[in-house]
Amino acid sequence: MENFTFYSPTFFVFGKDTENEAGSYVKKFGGNKVLIHYGGNSAKRSGLLDRVEASLQKEGIPYVMLGGVKPNPRSGLVYEGIELCRKESVDFVLAVGGGSAIDSAKAIAAGTVYDGDFWDFYSGKPITEALPVGTILTIAAAGSEGSPDSVITKEEGMFKRGASGDAIRPKFSILNPALTQTLPAYQSAAGITDIMAHLYERYLTNTKEVEVTDRLIEALLLTMKHEGPRVIADPDNYEARANIMWAGMMAHNNSCGVGRSQDWNSHNIEHELSALYDCAHGAGLAVTMPAVFKYVMNHDVMRFAKAAVRVWGCQMDFDHPEVTALEGIEAFRSFLISIGMPKNFAELGAKEEDIPKLVEVLCRGDGRDGSIYGFVKLTEEDCTKIYQMMV
Amino acid sequence: MENFTFYSPTFFVFGKDTENEAGSYVKKFGGNKVLIHYGGNSAKRSGLLDRVEASLQKEGIPYVMLGGVKPNPRSGLVYEGIELCRKESVDFVLAVGGGSAIDSAKAIAAGTVYDGDFWDFYSGKPITEALPVGTILTIAAAGSEGSPDSVITKEEGMFKRGASGDAIRPKFSILNPALTQTLPAYQSAAGITDIMAHLYERYLTNTKEVEVTDRLIEALLLTMKHEGPRVIADPDNYEARANIMWAGMMAHNNSCGVGRSQDWNSHNIEHELSALYDCAHGAGLAVTMPAVFKYVMNHDVMRFAKAAVRVWGCQMDFDHPEVTALEGIEAFRSFLISIGMPKNFAELGAKEEDIPKLVEVLCRGDGRDGSIYGFVKLTEEDCTKIYQMMV
């Protein structure tokens, strides 16, 4: 195991009706004037925003509102939010929504107290200062509610890039599984896929002797395998939603990823898809992961065989471990298709003729040197082949 | 799943040589004058205390020292520590040792800023204020490095009781697995048992539909089952020590125990043994748990069968689940014996004729009403039978 530090100071409030406590938690964490940052109209229609506003009013905390966050959140709205926060002397950003609203809120929180262009943070500068952020989560997927990370798409060039720093870790996150019951099945499935991707990106490691984190990752994958189909079959299943929601947080606060190298090639390869086609990130990952896994499988066959046996219930082929490894990848792919995820470029809305452009932005964009680095180093040629496998 | 809050703000520093960073972390968390609180001579002999002192000196932070913490730490030394902290205007308590040193440090930290008798906290008063605490862990066992809990034994009456509060959660905890390599095998095994007990106490729940936490607990039990025998066979195995050390923290920071009722009957039943005979807590648990589990097994046979299959690798007997359940308990007992733990009263140094006294203190001591309450309610008669099963 490698040396590491681990810090996850977010105060989690989990369960039914907990969004009504938002005001008291803003107060507890020192907010005096709030930006409520949210996405589309569903939070409004469902009455969620009304309940959040009421809870702030109850505590006598003034607020301004900025909606309109889209999936794969854009830099344009972040600039708007920063300007609003400065103008209104906002000192606390409260995100209401999924990973997009939270990531956008984190960018606004960091940008408001920074002299330069907030995009600096998405070009490699660590975030060391930000307004405090709180979240009310409505989609189990991104894990942003418990992470120090944020991903934003820059409109000029459509670069999708990440930033990180403990300063943007949410002070509190409110997780009410009931809020996720109204999600369309496709979005639920995309969230399930994203959570499983966060687990696989950590599972694919070159660090030896990490049984504890291997086992924790497998535990969360097994949970998703069991609970995922239950919410697709029965969207109102609160218990299944609750199990997925906690798994989604644990999958990405890094408690199961410490002390080991991680992959993140699938995320990088997918980011170009959702940036270009504006598809759901989880849907893009569903098409990307099986291709990447098959392409890199021989780098460590036993690791893929382990996942196959321990997570997917395959029988180990002791004479031909590569058969078991491949069987596990196929089982994962079948699982993703069974919950309604796309299986190829066509179903995703992606086009074969765009592959050179995808590879160019992926491997050369934003100062990259022609390769991406994870579990395996992938060159432009490798990435081209992987995209072709997805067609 | 039940509603819950979860908060684990400790900054963990994990890996080789990390004890040399103690001074910089004390500084980061605002300490200006430190009490170094430790146990016996091993920390002195090994040079660990010298390294910790050097790291404080390097940061120019003055300190006083108080050693002598014993296993099952006593109230007497806590009173002494409180007096010393007040006299010396200490504002940060740094524990160097295992759960006993940390629990004693937490009691001192809470008692120093409290007007009354610190034992109030161990009689049910929540701890809301304390000096900040940091830890340098030398035994993977108690999980106190990441928990809001402390257990102290009151010398008058030999009551062993717990206290709790976020104020005594360590600000930082330094975990260097190499520091645990010099532990005698018996102490390593007692630590392994204690960690597994923290997992079983959470596993035994009456809450339905908690797959995510079931799976996480099983993951950590599987890790202990794999890594435990490796450190007993090879005490210098850093990697096995590292896996156990992170599992020990995760087992008790409650990330795998949220949203579900928990048991803690085995801990309560054991506490009277280590209070009376001063045996190692883990050793007492090794004798206690199999007896308790067999006694309560019929309350939820399928839960014990699940542990048998998923953790202990038993084949499910679908016609007679109780056979599988019992097989899992026996497998756990055999495992504990195989790593060198005692299997009965005689090996523990406990006496059958003391059972009435043990039951009296357990069920009537410190205001209890004649029963203890966990996975199953246990009366004085139940507890008598359980202690008799351990003879």
PDB file of C-alpha atoms in Angstrom, chain B residues 98-326:
ATOM      1  CA  GLY B  98      -3.228   2.064  21.091  1.00  0.00           C
ATOM      2  CA  GLY B  99      -6.867   2.464  22.002  1.00  0.00           C
ATOM      3  CA  SER B 100      -6.088   2.755  25.698  1.00  0.00           C
ATOM      4  CA  ALA B 101      -3.766   5.743  25.314  1.00  0.00           C
ATOM      5  CA  ILE B 102      -6.211   7.376  22.884  1.00  0.00           C
ATOM      6  CA  ASP B 103      -9.265   6.773  25.072  1.00  0.00           C
ATOM      7  CA  SER B 104      -7.429   8.110  28.106  1.00  0.00           C
ATOM      8  CA  ALA B 105      -6.295  11.154  26.096  1.00  0.00           C
ATOM      9  CA  LYS B 106      -9.880  11.809  25.009  1.00  0.00           C
ATOM     10  CA  ALA B 107     -11.062  11.667  28.630  1.00  0.00           C
ATOM     11  CA  ILE B 108      -8.345  14.111  29.680  1.00  0.00           C
ATOM     12  CA  ALA B 109      -9.201  16.424  26.762  1.00  0.00           C
ATOM     13  CA  ALA B 110     -12.874  16.513  27.743  1.00  0.00           C
ATOM     14  CA  GLY B 111     -12.234  16.685  31.492  1.00  0.00           C
ATOM     15  CA  THR B 112      -9.759  19.579  31.297  1.00  0.00           C
ATOM     16  CA  VAL B 113     -12.362  22.026  29.981  1.00  0.00           C
ATOM     17  CA  TYR B 114     -15.231  20.702  32.155  1.00  0.00           C
ATOM     18  CA  ASP B 115     -16.170  22.125  35.544  1.00  0.00           C
ATOM     19  CA  GLY B 116     -17.503  18.915  37.086  1.00  0.00           C
ATOM     20  CA  ASP B 117     -16.203  15.350  37.464  1.00  0.00           C
ATOM     21  CA  PHE B 118     -15.153  13.924  34.073  1.00  0.00           C
ATOM     22  CA  TRP B 119     -16.894  10.647  35.022  1.00  0.00           C
ATOM     23  CA  ASP B 120     -20.212  12.429  34.297  1.00  0.00           C
ATOM     24  CA  PHE B 121     -19.447  11.843  30.602  1.00  0.00           C
ATOM     25  CA  TYR B 122     -19.073   8.120  31.299  1.00  0.00           C
ATOM     26  CA  SER B 123     -22.447   8.067  33.024  1.00  0.00           C
ATOM     27  CA  GLY B 124     -24.349   9.307  29.994  1.00  0.00           C
ATOM     28  CA  LYS B 125     -23.625  13.036  29.608  1.00  0.00           C
ATOM     29  CA  PRO B 126     -22.665  13.811  25.967  1.00  0.00           C
ATOM     30  CA  ILE B 127     -19.278  15.409  25.407  1.00  0.00           C
ATOM     31  CA  THR B 128     -19.744  18.741  23.629  1.00  0.00           C
ATOM     32  CA  GLU B 129     -16.430  20.439  24.389  1.00  0.00           C
ATOM     33  CA  ALA B 130     -12.848  19.236  24.688  1.00  0.00           C
ATOM     34  CA  LEU B 131      -9.256  20.182  23.954  1.00  0.00           C
ATOM     35  CA  PRO B 132      -8.303  19.070  20.433  1.00  0.00           C
ATOM     36  CA  VAL B 133      -6.858  15.550  20.304  1.00  0.00           C
ATOM     37  CA  GLY B 134      -4.349  14.052  17.870  1.00  0.00           C
ATOM     38  CA  THR B 135      -3.188  10.447  17.784  1.00  0.00           C
ATOM     39  CA  ILE B 136      -0.215   8.375  16.704  1.00  0.00           C
ATOM     40  CA  LEU B 137      -1.522   4.834  16.556  1.00  0.00           C
ATOM     41  CA  THR B 138       0.660   1.861  17.509  1.00  0.00           C
ATOM     42  CA  ILE B 139      -1.958  -0.930  17.654  1.00  0.00           C
ATOM     43  CA  ALA B 140      -4.645  -1.694  15.075  1.00  0.00           C
ATOM     44  CA  ALA B 141      -7.600  -2.641  17.222  1.00  0.00           C
ATOM     45  CA  ALA B 142      -9.859  -0.184  19.006  1.00  0.00           C
ATOM     46  CA  GLY B 143     -10.625   2.137  16.109  1.00  0.00           C
ATOM     47  CA  SER B 144     -10.485   5.026  18.563  1.00  0.00           C
ATOM     48  CA  GLU B 145      -8.274   6.905  16.075  1.00  0.00           C
ATOM     49  CA  GLY B 146     -11.340   7.601  13.945  1.00  0.00           C
ATOM     50  CA  SER B 147     -14.188   7.440  16.433  1.00  0.00           C
ATOM     51  CA  PRO B 148     -15.986   9.832  18.795  1.00  0.00           C
ATOM     52  CA  ASP B 149     -15.817   7.221  21.586  1.00  0.00           C
ATOM     53  CA  SER B 150     -13.776   6.527  24.692  1.00  0.00           C
ATOM     54  CA  VAL B 151     -13.959   3.722  27.261  1.00  0.00           C
ATOM     55  CA  ILE B 152     -12.546   4.155  30.772  1.00  0.00           C
ATOM     56  CA  THR B 153     -12.584   1.944  33.855  1.00  0.00           C
ATOM     57  CA  LYS B 154     -13.521   3.603  37.133  1.00  0.00           C
ATOM     58  CA  GLU B 155     -11.325   2.243  39.874  1.00  0.00           C
ATOM     59  CA  GLU B 156     -13.974   2.367  42.592  1.00  0.00           C
ATOM     60  CA  GLY B 157     -16.272  -0.502  41.643  1.00  0.00           C
ATOM     61  CA  MET B 158     -14.264  -1.382  38.511  1.00  0.00           C
ATOM     62  CA  PHE B 159     -17.020  -0.089  36.223  1.00  0.00           C
ATOM     63  CA  LYS B 160     -15.917  -0.043  32.592  1.00  0.00           C
ATOM     64  CA  ARG B 161     -18.047   2.499  30.716  1.00  0.00           C
ATOM     65  CA  GLY B 162     -18.067   4.483  27.480  1.00  0.00           C
ATOM     66  CA  ALA B 163     -18.502   8.153  26.573  1.00  0.00           C
ATOM     67  CA  SER B 164     -19.011   9.802  23.221  1.00  0.00           C
ATOM     68  CA  GLY B 165     -19.083  13.115  21.377  1.00  0.00           C
ATOM     69  CA  ASP B 166     -17.796  14.699  18.164  1.00  0.00           C
ATOM     70  CA  ALA B 167     -15.663  17.027  20.310  1.00  0.00           C
ATOM     71  CA  ILE B 168     -13.303  14.127  21.131  1.00  0.00           C
ATOM     72  CA  ARG B 169     -12.936  12.914  17.542  1.00  0.00           C
ATOM     73  CA  PRO B 170      -9.225  13.193  16.750  1.00  0.00           C
ATOM     74  CA  LYS B 171      -8.342  16.224  14.623  1.00  0.00           C
ATOM     75  CA  PHE B 172      -5.666  14.100  12.991  1.00  0.00           C
ATOM     76  CA  SER B 173      -4.548  10.510  13.306  1.00  0.00           C
ATOM     77  CA  ILE B 174      -1.178   9.234  12.165  1.00  0.00           C
ATOM     78  CA  LEU B 175      -1.236   5.566  11.145  1.00  0.00           C
ATOM     79  CA  ASN B 176       2.117   3.977  10.400  1.00  0.00           C
ATOM     80  CA  PRO B 177       1.671   0.210   9.972  1.00  0.00           C
ATOM     81  CA  ALA B 178       5.389  -0.330  10.628  1.00  0.00           C
ATOM     82  CA  LEU B 179       4.848   0.774  14.245  1.00  0.00           C
ATOM     83  CA  THR B 180       2.631  -2.287  14.775  1.00  0.00           C
ATOM     84  CA  GLN B 181       5.272  -4.760  13.562  1.00  0.00           C
ATOM     85  CA  THR B 182       6.899  -5.043  16.980  1.00  0.00           C
ATOM     86  CA  LEU B 183       3.677  -6.084  18.747  1.00  0.00           C
ATOM     87  CA  PRO B 184       3.705  -9.499  20.421  1.00  0.00           C
ATOM     88  CA  ALA B 185       1.599 -12.022  18.485  1.00  0.00           C
ATOM     89  CA  TYR B 186      -0.978 -12.217  21.272  1.00  0.00           C
ATOM     90  CA  GLN B 187      -1.595  -8.474  21.176  1.00  0.00           C
ATOM     91  CA  SER B 188      -1.820  -8.507  17.378  1.00  0.00           C
ATOM     92  CA  ALA B 189      -4.398 -11.293  17.593  1.00  0.00           C
ATOM     93  CA  ALA B 190      -6.372  -9.449  20.274  1.00  0.00           C
ATOM     94  CA  GLY B 191      -6.414  -6.400  17.999  1.00  0.00           C
ATOM     95  CA  ILE B 192      -7.634  -8.459  15.053  1.00  0.00           C
ATOM     96  CA  THR B 193     -10.409  -9.855  17.249  1.00  0.00           C
ATOM     97  CA  ASP B 194     -11.439  -6.411  18.450  1.00  0.00           C
ATOM     98  CA  ILE B 195     -11.697  -5.123  14.861  1.00  0.00           C
ATOM     99  CA  MET B 196     -13.823  -8.123  13.864  1.00  0.00           C
ATOM    100  CA  ALA B 197     -16.007  -7.537  16.921  1.00  0.00           C
ATOM    101  CA  HIS B 198     -16.631  -3.930  15.841  1.00  0.00           C
ATOM    102  CA  LEU B 199     -17.821  -5.350  12.531  1.00  0.00           C
ATOM    103  CA  TYR B 200     -20.039  -8.063  13.988  1.00  0.00           C
ATOM    104  CA  GLU B 201     -21.603  -5.618  16.473  1.00  0.00           C
ATOM    105  CA  ARG B 202     -22.760  -3.613  13.443  1.00  0.00           C
ATOM    106  CA  TYR B 203     -23.659  -6.649  11.357  1.00  0.00           C
ATOM    107  CA  LEU B 204     -26.128  -7.891  13.968  1.00  0.00           C
ATOM    108  CA  THR B 205     -28.978  -5.527  13.207  1.00  0.00           C
ATOM    109  CA  ASN B 206     -32.740  -5.561  13.263  1.00  0.00           C
ATOM    110  CA  THR B 207     -32.933  -3.053  10.404  1.00  0.00           C
ATOM    111  CA  LYS B 208     -34.031  -4.537   7.089  1.00  0.00           C
ATOM    112  CA  GLU B 209     -32.704  -3.709   3.593  1.00  0.00           C
ATOM    113  CA  VAL B 210     -29.225  -2.499   4.451  1.00  0.00           C
ATOM    114  CA  GLU B 211     -27.311  -4.236   1.676  1.00  0.00           C
ATOM    115  CA  VAL B 212     -24.692  -1.512   1.268  1.00  0.00           C
ATOM    116  CA  THR B 213     -23.558  -1.606   4.898  1.00  0.00           C
ATOM    117  CA  ASP B 214     -23.894  -5.416   5.049  1.00  0.00           C
ATOM    118  CA  ARG B 215     -21.556  -5.655   2.070  1.00  0.00           C
ATOM    119  CA  LEU B 216     -19.077  -3.136   3.504  1.00  0.00           C
ATOM    120  CA  ILE B 217     -18.936  -5.000   6.810  1.00  0.00           C
ATOM    121  CA  GLU B 218     -18.452  -8.313   5.013  1.00  0.00           C
ATOM    122  CA  ALA B 219     -15.654  -6.719   2.941  1.00  0.00           C
ATOM    123  CA  LEU B 220     -13.787  -5.733   6.096  1.00  0.00           C
ATOM    124  CA  LEU B 221     -14.376  -9.122   7.749  1.00  0.00           C
ATOM    125  CA  LEU B 222     -13.032 -10.836   4.619  1.00  0.00           C
ATOM    126  CA  THR B 223      -9.982  -8.582   4.774  1.00  0.00           C
ATOM    127  CA  MET B 224      -9.339  -9.541   8.401  1.00  0.00           C
ATOM    128  CA  LYS B 225      -9.832 -13.212   7.619  1.00  0.00           C
ATOM    129  CA  HIS B 226      -7.212 -12.956   4.876  1.00  0.00           C
ATOM    130  CA  GLU B 227      -4.686 -10.624   6.494  1.00  0.00           C
ATOM    131  CA  GLY B 228      -4.977 -11.722  10.146  1.00  0.00           C
ATOM    132  CA  PRO B 229      -3.192 -15.074   9.789  1.00  0.00           C
ATOM    133  CA  ARG B 230      -0.531 -13.416   7.619  1.00  0.00           C
ATOM    134  CA  VAL B 231       0.610 -11.064  10.410  1.00  0.00           C
ATOM    135  CA  ILE B 232       0.510 -13.856  12.977  1.00  0.00           C
ATOM    136  CA  ALA B 233       2.739 -15.981  10.718  1.00  0.00           C
ATOM    137  CA  ASP B 234       4.986 -13.062   9.734  1.00  0.00           C
ATOM    138  CA  PRO B 235       4.884 -10.111  12.158  1.00  0.00           C
ATOM    139  CA  ASP B 236       7.066  -7.975   9.844  1.00  0.00           C
ATOM    140  CA  ASN B 237       4.645  -8.176   6.926  1.00  0.00           C
ATOM    141  CA  TYR B 238       4.126  -4.441   6.327  1.00  0.00           C
ATOM    142  CA  GLU B 239       1.483  -4.928   3.638  1.00  0.00           C
ATOM    143  CA  ALA B 240      -0.710  -7.180   5.780  1.00  0.00           C
ATOM    144  CA  ARG B 241      -0.271  -4.770   8.711  1.00  0.00           C
ATOM    145  CA  ALA B 242      -1.307  -1.877   6.439  1.00  0.00           C
ATOM    146  CA  ASN B 243      -4.473  -3.603   5.251  1.00  0.00           C
ATOM    147  CA  ILE B 244      -5.443  -4.424   8.841  1.00  0.00           C
ATOM    148  CA  MET B 245      -4.731  -0.896  10.023  1.00  0.00           C
ATOM    149  CA  TRP B 246      -7.045   0.758   7.480  1.00  0.00           C
ATOM    150  CA  ALA B 247      -9.681  -1.942   8.043  1.00  0.00           C
ATOM    151  CA  GLY B 248      -9.506  -1.220  11.782  1.00  0.00           C
ATOM    152  CA  MET B 249     -10.265   2.450  11.229  1.00  0.00           C
ATOM    153  CA  MET B 250     -13.041   1.791   8.703  1.00  0.00           C
ATOM    154  CA  ALA B 251     -14.564  -0.814  11.029  1.00  0.00           C
ATOM    155  CA  HIS B 252     -15.226   1.770  13.698  1.00  0.00           C
ATOM    156  CA  ASN B 253     -15.636   5.241  12.153  1.00  0.00           C
ATOM    157  CA  ASN B 254     -19.198   4.026  11.479  1.00  0.00           C
ATOM    158  CA  SER B 255     -19.195   4.492   7.701  1.00  0.00           C
ATOM    159  CA  CYS B 256     -20.306   0.843   7.554  1.00  0.00           C
ATOM    160  CA  GLY B 257     -22.703   1.087  10.503  1.00  0.00           C
ATOM    161  CA  VAL B 258     -24.905   4.016   9.505  1.00  0.00           C
ATOM    162  CA  GLY B 259     -28.678   3.751   9.140  1.00  0.00           C
ATOM    163  CA  ARG B 260     -29.000   0.456  10.999  1.00  0.00           C
ATOM    164  CA  SER B 261     -29.566  -0.647  14.575  1.00  0.00           C
ATOM    165  CA  GLN B 262     -26.444  -2.184  16.092  1.00  0.00           C
ATOM    166  CA  ASP B 263     -25.788  -4.795  18.750  1.00  0.00           C
ATOM    167  CA  TRP B 264     -22.930  -4.166  21.247  1.00  0.00           C
ATOM    168  CA  ASN B 265     -24.116  -6.900  23.630  1.00  0.00           C
ATOM    169  CA  SER B 266     -20.837  -8.786  23.185  1.00  0.00           C
ATOM    170  CA  HIS B 267     -18.858  -5.673  24.072  1.00  0.00           C
ATOM    171  CA  ASN B 268     -20.942  -5.084  27.175  1.00  0.00           C
ATOM    172  CA  ILE B 269     -20.655  -8.687  28.300  1.00  0.00           C
ATOM    173  CA  GLU B 270     -16.900  -8.624  27.688  1.00  0.00           C
ATOM    174  CA  HIS B 271     -16.304  -5.310  29.430  1.00  0.00           C
ATOM    175  CA  GLU B 272     -17.035  -6.943  32.789  1.00  0.00           C
ATOM    176  CA  LEU B 273     -14.417  -9.594  32.088  1.00  0.00           C
ATOM    177  CA  SER B 274     -11.604  -7.201  31.222  1.00  0.00           C
ATOM    178  CA  ALA B 275     -12.621  -4.907  34.084  1.00  0.00           C
ATOM    179  CA  LEU B 276     -12.475  -7.761  36.634  1.00  0.00           C
ATOM    180  CA  TYR B 277      -9.570  -9.852  35.291  1.00  0.00           C
ATOM    181  CA  ASP B 278      -7.692  -7.157  33.386  1.00  0.00           C
ATOM    182  CA  CYS B 279      -7.456  -9.465  30.382  1.00  0.00           C
ATOM    183  CA  ALA B 280      -6.963  -8.042  26.890  1.00  0.00           C
ATOM    184  CA  HIS B 281     -10.294  -6.725  25.577  1.00  0.00           C
ATOM    185  CA  GLY B 282      -9.834  -8.629  22.296  1.00  0.00           C
ATOM    186  CA  ALA B 283      -9.112 -11.867  24.148  1.00  0.00           C
ATOM    187  CA  GLY B 284     -12.267 -11.422  26.194  1.00  0.00           C
ATOM    188  CA  LEU B 285     -14.248 -10.808  23.011  1.00  0.00           C
ATOM    189  CA  ALA B 286     -12.851 -13.997  21.449  1.00  0.00           C
ATOM    190  CA  VAL B 287     -14.405 -16.018  24.270  1.00  0.00           C
ATOM    191  CA  THR B 288     -17.579 -13.919  24.447  1.00  0.00           C
ATOM    192  CA  MET B 289     -18.688 -13.595  20.817  1.00  0.00           C
ATOM    193  CA  PRO B 290     -19.187 -17.255  19.846  1.00  0.00           C
ATOM    194  CA  ALA B 291     -21.246 -17.819  23.021  1.00  0.00           C
ATOM    195  CA  VAL B 292     -23.411 -14.752  22.444  1.00  0.00           C
ATOM    196  CA  PHE B 293     -23.895 -15.559  18.753  1.00  0.00           C
ATOM    197  CA  LYS B 294     -24.986 -19.138  19.456  1.00  0.00           C
ATOM    198  CA  TYR B 295     -27.352 -17.919  22.180  1.00  0.00           C
ATOM    199  CA  VAL B 296     -29.080 -15.333  19.949  1.00  0.00           C
ATOM    200  CA  MET B 297     -28.759 -17.136  16.599  1.00  0.00           C
ATOM    201  CA  ASN B 298     -32.412 -18.110  16.331  1.00  0.00           C
ATOM    202  CA  HIS B 299     -33.459 -14.463  16.540  1.00  0.00           C
ATOM    203  CA  ASP B 300     -32.395 -14.163  12.868  1.00  0.00           C
ATOM    204  CA  VAL B 301     -30.986 -17.372  11.423  1.00  0.00           C
ATOM    205  CA  MET B 302     -30.745 -15.962   7.890  1.00  0.00           C
ATOM    206  CA  ARG B 303     -28.452 -13.144   9.018  1.00  0.00           C
ATOM    207  CA  PHE B 304     -26.026 -15.606  10.559  1.00  0.00           C
ATOM    208  CA  ALA B 305     -26.328 -17.844   7.488  1.00  0.00           C
ATOM    209  CA  LYS B 306     -25.488 -14.832   5.301  1.00  0.00           C
ATOM    210  CA  ALA B 307     -22.282 -14.186   7.249  1.00  0.00           C
ATOM    211  CA  ALA B 308     -21.473 -17.902   7.092  1.00  0.00           C
ATOM    212  CA  VAL B 309     -21.775 -17.987   3.307  1.00  0.00           C
ATOM    213  CA  ARG B 310     -20.403 -14.581   2.376  1.00  0.00           C
ATOM    214  CA  VAL B 311     -17.580 -14.296   4.908  1.00  0.00           C
ATOM    215  CA  TRP B 312     -16.706 -17.819   5.994  1.00  0.00           C
ATOM    216  CA  GLY B 313     -17.236 -19.506   2.628  1.00  0.00           C
ATOM    217  CA  CYS B 314     -19.761 -22.040   3.941  1.00  0.00           C
ATOM    218  CA  GLN B 315     -22.101 -23.758   1.479  1.00  0.00           C
ATOM    219  CA  MET B 316     -25.694 -22.716   2.126  1.00  0.00           C
ATOM    220  CA  ASP B 317     -27.892 -25.508   3.440  1.00  0.00           C
ATOM    221  CA  PHE B 318     -31.167 -24.328   1.901  1.00  0.00           C
ATOM    222  CA  ASP B 319     -33.202 -26.948   3.764  1.00  0.00           C
ATOM    223  CA  HIS B 320     -31.599 -26.220   7.118  1.00  0.00           C
ATOM    224  CA  PRO B 321     -30.320 -22.625   7.231  1.00  0.00           C
ATOM    225  CA  GLU B 322     -29.652 -23.022  10.952  1.00  0.00           C
ATOM    226  CA  VAL B 323     -26.967 -25.585  10.119  1.00  0.00           C
ATOM    227  CA  THR B 324     -25.193 -23.033   7.924  1.00  0.00           C
ATOM    228  CA  ALA B 325     -25.631 -20.301  10.537  1.00  0.00           C
ATOM    229  CA  LEU B 326     -24.007 -22.464  13.204  1.00  0.00           C
TER     230      LEU B 326
END
